[in-house]
PDB file of C-alpha atoms in Angstrom:
ATOM      1  CA  MET B   1      38.013 -52.170  15.442  1.00  0.00           C
ATOM      2  CA  LYS B   2      36.313 -53.217  12.211  1.00  0.00           C
ATOM      3  CA  ARG B   3      32.962 -52.209  13.711  1.00  0.00           C
ATOM      4  CA  LEU B   4      34.283 -48.719  14.595  1.00  0.00           C
ATOM      5  CA  SER B   5      35.541 -48.227  11.041  1.00  0.00           C
ATOM      6  CA  VAL B   6      32.138 -49.143   9.626  1.00  0.00           C
ATOM      7  CA  ILE B   7      30.380 -46.756  12.050  1.00  0.00           C
ATOM      8  CA  ALA B   8      32.814 -43.939  11.185  1.00  0.00           C
ATOM      9  CA  LEU B   9      32.252 -44.557   7.465  1.00  0.00           C
ATOM     10  CA  CYS B  10      28.467 -44.474   7.940  1.00  0.00           C
ATOM     11  CA  LEU B  11      28.604 -41.232   9.936  1.00  0.00           C
ATOM     12  CA  THR B  12      30.866 -39.621   7.342  1.00  0.00           C
ATOM     13  CA  SER B  13      28.459 -40.661   4.570  1.00  0.00           C
ATOM     14  CA  ILE B  14      25.470 -39.219   6.447  1.00  0.00           C
ATOM     15  CA  LEU B  15      27.243 -35.911   7.110  1.00  0.00           C
ATOM     16  CA  PHE B  16      28.329 -35.642   3.476  1.00  0.00           C
ATOM     17  CA  ALA B  17      24.784 -36.404   2.268  1.00  0.00           C
ATOM     18  CA  CYS B  18      23.275 -33.784   4.592  1.00  0.00           C
ATOM     19  CA  SER B  19      25.715 -31.104   3.498  1.00  0.00           C
ATOM     20  CA  SER B  20      25.059 -31.937  -0.172  1.00  0.00           C
ATOM     21  CA  ILE B  21      21.307 -31.664   0.315  1.00  0.00           C
ATOM     22  CA  LYS B  22      21.633 -28.335   2.093  1.00  0.00           C
ATOM     23  CA  HIS B  23      23.946 -26.953  -0.603  1.00  0.00           C
ATOM     24  CA  GLY B  24      21.595 -28.133  -3.355  1.00  0.00           C
ATOM     25  CA  SER B  25      18.618 -26.348  -1.826  1.00  0.00           C
ATOM     26  CA  LYS B  26      20.511 -23.043  -1.707  1.00  0.00           C
ATOM     27  CA  SER B  27      21.295 -23.035  -5.395  1.00  0.00           C
ATOM     28  CA  SER B  28      17.789 -24.148  -6.366  1.00  0.00           C
ATOM     29  CA  GLY B  29      16.212 -21.256  -4.393  1.00  0.00           C
ATOM     30  CA  LEU B  30      17.948 -18.700  -6.580  1.00  0.00           C
ATOM     31  CA  ALA B  31      17.197 -20.676  -9.750  1.00  0.00           C
ATOM     32  CA  LYS B  32      13.486 -20.690  -8.856  1.00  0.00           C
ATOM     33  CA  LEU B  33      13.478 -16.882  -9.137  1.00  0.00           C
ATOM     34  CA  ASN B  34      13.954 -17.128 -12.926  1.00  0.00           C
ATOM     35  CA  GLY B  35      11.022 -16.118 -15.045  1.00  0.00           C
ATOM     36  CA  THR B  36       8.195 -13.624 -15.249  1.00  0.00           C
ATOM     37  CA  TRP B  37       6.167 -12.794 -12.145  1.00  0.00           C
ATOM     38  CA  GLU B  38       2.939 -10.744 -12.002  1.00  0.00           C
ATOM     39  CA  LEU B  39       2.011  -8.746  -8.897  1.00  0.00           C
ATOM     40  CA  ASN B  40      -1.266  -9.714  -7.209  1.00  0.00           C
ATOM     41  CA  TYR B  41      -0.823  -8.163  -3.725  1.00  0.00           C
ATOM     42  CA  ILE B  42       0.974  -5.148  -2.260  1.00  0.00           C
ATOM     43  CA  THR B  43       0.830  -3.890   1.299  1.00  0.00           C
ATOM     44  CA  GLY B  44       0.556  -0.339   2.549  1.00  0.00           C
ATOM     45  CA  PRO B  45      -1.738   1.842   0.475  1.00  0.00           C
ATOM     46  CA  ARG B  46      -5.314   2.459   1.537  1.00  0.00           C
ATOM     47  CA  ILE B  47      -6.372   2.147  -2.098  1.00  0.00           C
ATOM     48  CA  ALA B  48      -7.666  -1.218  -3.301  1.00  0.00           C
ATOM     49  CA  PHE B  49      -5.229  -3.223  -5.449  1.00  0.00           C
ATOM     50  CA  ASN B  50      -7.416  -2.880  -8.570  1.00  0.00           C
ATOM     51  CA  GLY B  51      -7.622   0.866  -7.942  1.00  0.00           C
ATOM     52  CA  LEU B  52      -3.824   1.128  -7.922  1.00  0.00           C
ATOM     53  CA  TYR B  53      -3.444  -0.990 -11.063  1.00  0.00           C
ATOM     54  CA  PRO B  54      -6.698  -0.682 -13.048  1.00  0.00           C
ATOM     55  CA  ASN B  55      -5.243  -1.331 -16.511  1.00  0.00           C
ATOM     56  CA  ARG B  56      -2.101  -3.392 -16.029  1.00  0.00           C
ATOM     57  CA  LYS B  57      -0.560  -5.277 -13.112  1.00  0.00           C
ATOM     58  CA  PRO B  58       3.167  -4.741 -12.489  1.00  0.00           C
ATOM     59  CA  THR B  59       5.565  -7.491 -13.537  1.00  0.00           C
ATOM     60  CA  LEU B  60       9.014  -8.579 -12.426  1.00  0.00           C
ATOM     61  CA  VAL B  61      11.237 -10.539 -14.815  1.00  0.00           C
ATOM     62  CA  VAL B  62      14.249 -12.229 -13.215  1.00  0.00           C
ATOM     63  CA  ASN B  63      17.235 -13.577 -15.145  1.00  0.00           C
ATOM     64  CA  THR B  64      19.641 -15.177 -12.658  1.00  0.00           C
ATOM     65  CA  ALA B  65      22.138 -16.239 -15.345  1.00  0.00           C
ATOM     66  CA  GLU B  66      22.673 -12.623 -16.438  1.00  0.00           C
ATOM     67  CA  LYS B  67      21.989 -11.198 -12.932  1.00  0.00           C
ATOM     68  CA  LYS B  68      19.328  -8.853 -14.292  1.00  0.00           C
ATOM     69  CA  ILE B  69      15.821  -7.780 -13.409  1.00  0.00           C
ATOM     70  CA  SER B  70      13.299  -6.023 -15.602  1.00  0.00           C
ATOM     71  CA  GLY B  71       9.571  -5.612 -15.893  1.00  0.00           C
ATOM     72  CA  ASN B  72       6.741  -3.139 -16.081  1.00  0.00           C
ATOM     73  CA  SER B  73       5.572  -1.017 -13.152  1.00  0.00           C
ATOM     74  CA  SER B  74       2.023  -0.876 -14.597  1.00  0.00           C
ATOM     75  CA  CYS B  75       3.016   2.130 -16.711  1.00  0.00           C
ATOM     76  CA  ASN B  76       6.763   2.245 -17.381  1.00  0.00           C
ATOM     77  CA  ASN B  77       9.288  -0.434 -18.238  1.00  0.00           C
ATOM     78  CA  TYR B  78      12.256  -0.804 -15.892  1.00  0.00           C
ATOM     79  CA  SER B  79      15.515  -2.759 -15.593  1.00  0.00           C
ATOM     80  CA  GLY B  80      18.346  -3.196 -13.138  1.00  0.00           C
ATOM     81  CA  VAL B  81      20.915  -5.529 -11.637  1.00  0.00           C
ATOM     82  CA  LEU B  82      19.814  -8.613  -9.680  1.00  0.00           C
ATOM     83  CA  VAL B  83      21.239  -8.603  -6.150  1.00  0.00           C
ATOM     84  CA  ALA B  84      20.123 -11.909  -4.600  1.00  0.00           C
ATOM     85  CA  ASP B  85      21.173 -15.219  -3.105  1.00  0.00           C
ATOM     86  CA  ASP B  86      19.204 -18.210  -1.847  1.00  0.00           C
ATOM     87  CA  HIS B  87      16.887 -16.130   0.404  1.00  0.00           C
ATOM     88  CA  LYS B  88      17.972 -12.487   0.354  1.00  0.00           C
ATOM     89  CA  ILE B  89      17.174  -9.989  -2.369  1.00  0.00           C
ATOM     90  CA  SER B  90      17.604  -6.240  -2.707  1.00  0.00           C
ATOM     91  CA  PHE B  91      16.185  -3.655  -5.094  1.00  0.00           C
ATOM     92  CA  LYS B  92      18.123  -0.712  -3.644  1.00  0.00           C
ATOM     93  CA  GLY B  93      20.540  -0.492  -6.565  1.00  0.00           C
ATOM     94  CA  PRO B  94      19.910   1.807  -9.497  1.00  0.00           C
ATOM     95  CA  ILE B  95      16.854   0.895 -11.531  1.00  0.00           C
ATOM     96  CA  ALA B  96      16.464   2.453 -14.979  1.00  0.00           C
ATOM     97  CA  SER B  97      12.930   3.281 -16.039  1.00  0.00           C
ATOM     98  CA  THR B  98      11.159   4.792 -19.014  1.00  0.00           C
ATOM     99  CA  LYS B  99       9.394   8.090 -18.225  1.00  0.00           C
ATOM    100  CA  MET B 100       5.926   7.877 -19.764  1.00  0.00           C
ATOM    101  CA  ALA B 101       3.168   9.884 -18.088  1.00  0.00           C
ATOM    102  CA  CYS B 102       1.156   7.557 -15.864  1.00  0.00           C
ATOM    103  CA  LEU B 103      -2.501   8.542 -15.681  1.00  0.00           C
ATOM    104  CA  ASP B 104      -3.536   5.677 -13.377  1.00  0.00           C
ATOM    105  CA  GLY B 105      -2.704   7.425 -10.093  1.00  0.00           C
ATOM    106  CA  ASN B 106       0.177   6.550  -7.815  1.00  0.00           C
ATOM    107  CA  GLY B 107       0.396   2.779  -8.323  1.00  0.00           C
ATOM    108  CA  GLU B 108       3.823   3.019  -9.922  1.00  0.00           C
ATOM    109  CA  GLY B 109       5.201   5.064  -7.018  1.00  0.00           C
ATOM    110  CA  VAL B 110       3.834   2.575  -4.480  1.00  0.00           C
ATOM    111  CA  TYR B 111       5.385  -0.295  -6.468  1.00  0.00           C
ATOM    112  CA  PHE B 112       8.897   1.184  -6.558  1.00  0.00           C
ATOM    113  CA  LYS B 113       8.770   2.423  -2.944  1.00  0.00           C
ATOM    114  CA  THR B 114       7.735  -1.036  -1.727  1.00  0.00           C
ATOM    115  CA  LEU B 115      10.442  -2.751  -3.833  1.00  0.00           C
ATOM    116  CA  GLU B 116      13.071  -0.618  -2.069  1.00  0.00           C
ATOM    117  CA  GLN B 117      11.947  -2.004   1.323  1.00  0.00           C
ATOM    118  CA  VAL B 118      12.358  -5.672   0.335  1.00  0.00           C
ATOM    119  CA  THR B 119      15.117  -7.636   2.109  1.00  0.00           C
ATOM    120  CA  SER B 120      14.328 -11.291   1.335  1.00  0.00           C
ATOM    121  CA  TYR B 121      12.051 -13.585  -0.629  1.00  0.00           C
ATOM    122  CA  ASP B 122      10.216 -16.876  -0.387  1.00  0.00           C
ATOM    123  CA  ILE B 123       8.904 -19.029  -3.232  1.00  0.00           C
ATOM    124  CA  VAL B 124       5.913 -21.275  -2.546  1.00  0.00           C
ATOM    125  CA  ASN B 125       5.158 -24.265  -4.806  1.00  0.00           C
ATOM    126  CA  ASP B 126       7.258 -22.700  -7.609  1.00  0.00           C
ATOM    127  CA  THR B 127       4.238 -20.481  -8.449  1.00  0.00           C
ATOM    128  CA  THR B 128       4.116 -17.761  -5.771  1.00  0.00           C
ATOM    129  CA  LEU B 129       6.886 -15.285  -4.997  1.00  0.00           C
ATOM    130  CA  ASN B 130       6.628 -13.412  -1.701  1.00  0.00           C
ATOM    131  CA  LEU B 131       8.880 -10.382  -1.307  1.00  0.00           C
ATOM    132  CA  ILE B 132       9.529  -9.732   2.356  1.00  0.00           C
ATOM    133  CA  SER B 133      10.591  -6.696   4.400  1.00  0.00           C
ATOM    134  CA  GLY B 134      11.925  -7.817   7.778  1.00  0.00           C
ATOM    135  CA  ASP B 135       9.487 -10.642   8.488  1.00  0.00           C
ATOM    136  CA  ILE B 136       6.418  -9.234   6.693  1.00  0.00           C
ATOM    137  CA  ALA B 137       5.408 -10.195   3.144  1.00  0.00           C
ATOM    138  CA  VAL B 138       4.919  -6.826   1.453  1.00  0.00           C
ATOM    139  CA  MET B 139       4.430  -8.026  -2.144  1.00  0.00           C
ATOM    140  CA  ARG B 140       3.141 -11.241  -3.702  1.00  0.00           C
ATOM    141  CA  PHE B 141       3.640 -12.288  -7.316  1.00  0.00           C
ATOM    142  CA  THR B 142       2.299 -15.191  -9.374  1.00  0.00           C
ATOM    143  CA  LYS B 143       4.510 -16.988 -11.920  1.00  0.00           C
ATOM    144  CA  LYS B 144       3.503 -16.333 -15.527  1.00  0.00           C
TER     145      LYS B 144
END
């Protein structure tokens, strides 16, 4: 009987430890989004990345505490509400943007259109943010 109690206690401890580890990783995923990210890859257009963004690369600034996003689309500044959890993220909500004339082509349009398609994210080594649509990485950012 004493042996069964010890085994039950050990199993309970293991289960509790596993659930704590899993819970901790969920909250840290969202926290890793914090900061400024600079775009270095975008899928879709037949124009080279440097042709889309010849003067300035788009940025994404994430503030999880205030549930806000902001940044620069290579021409205009933008801001909106952060809709994200440990793996999912959405940019379908309203995003406010300045309205300066962008002479660098259609890079800004490609940026916002691609953001709207994003459904989840993955952070690699705390330095690379992949924004994913379905199961395809459509944008990649580097931490600044």
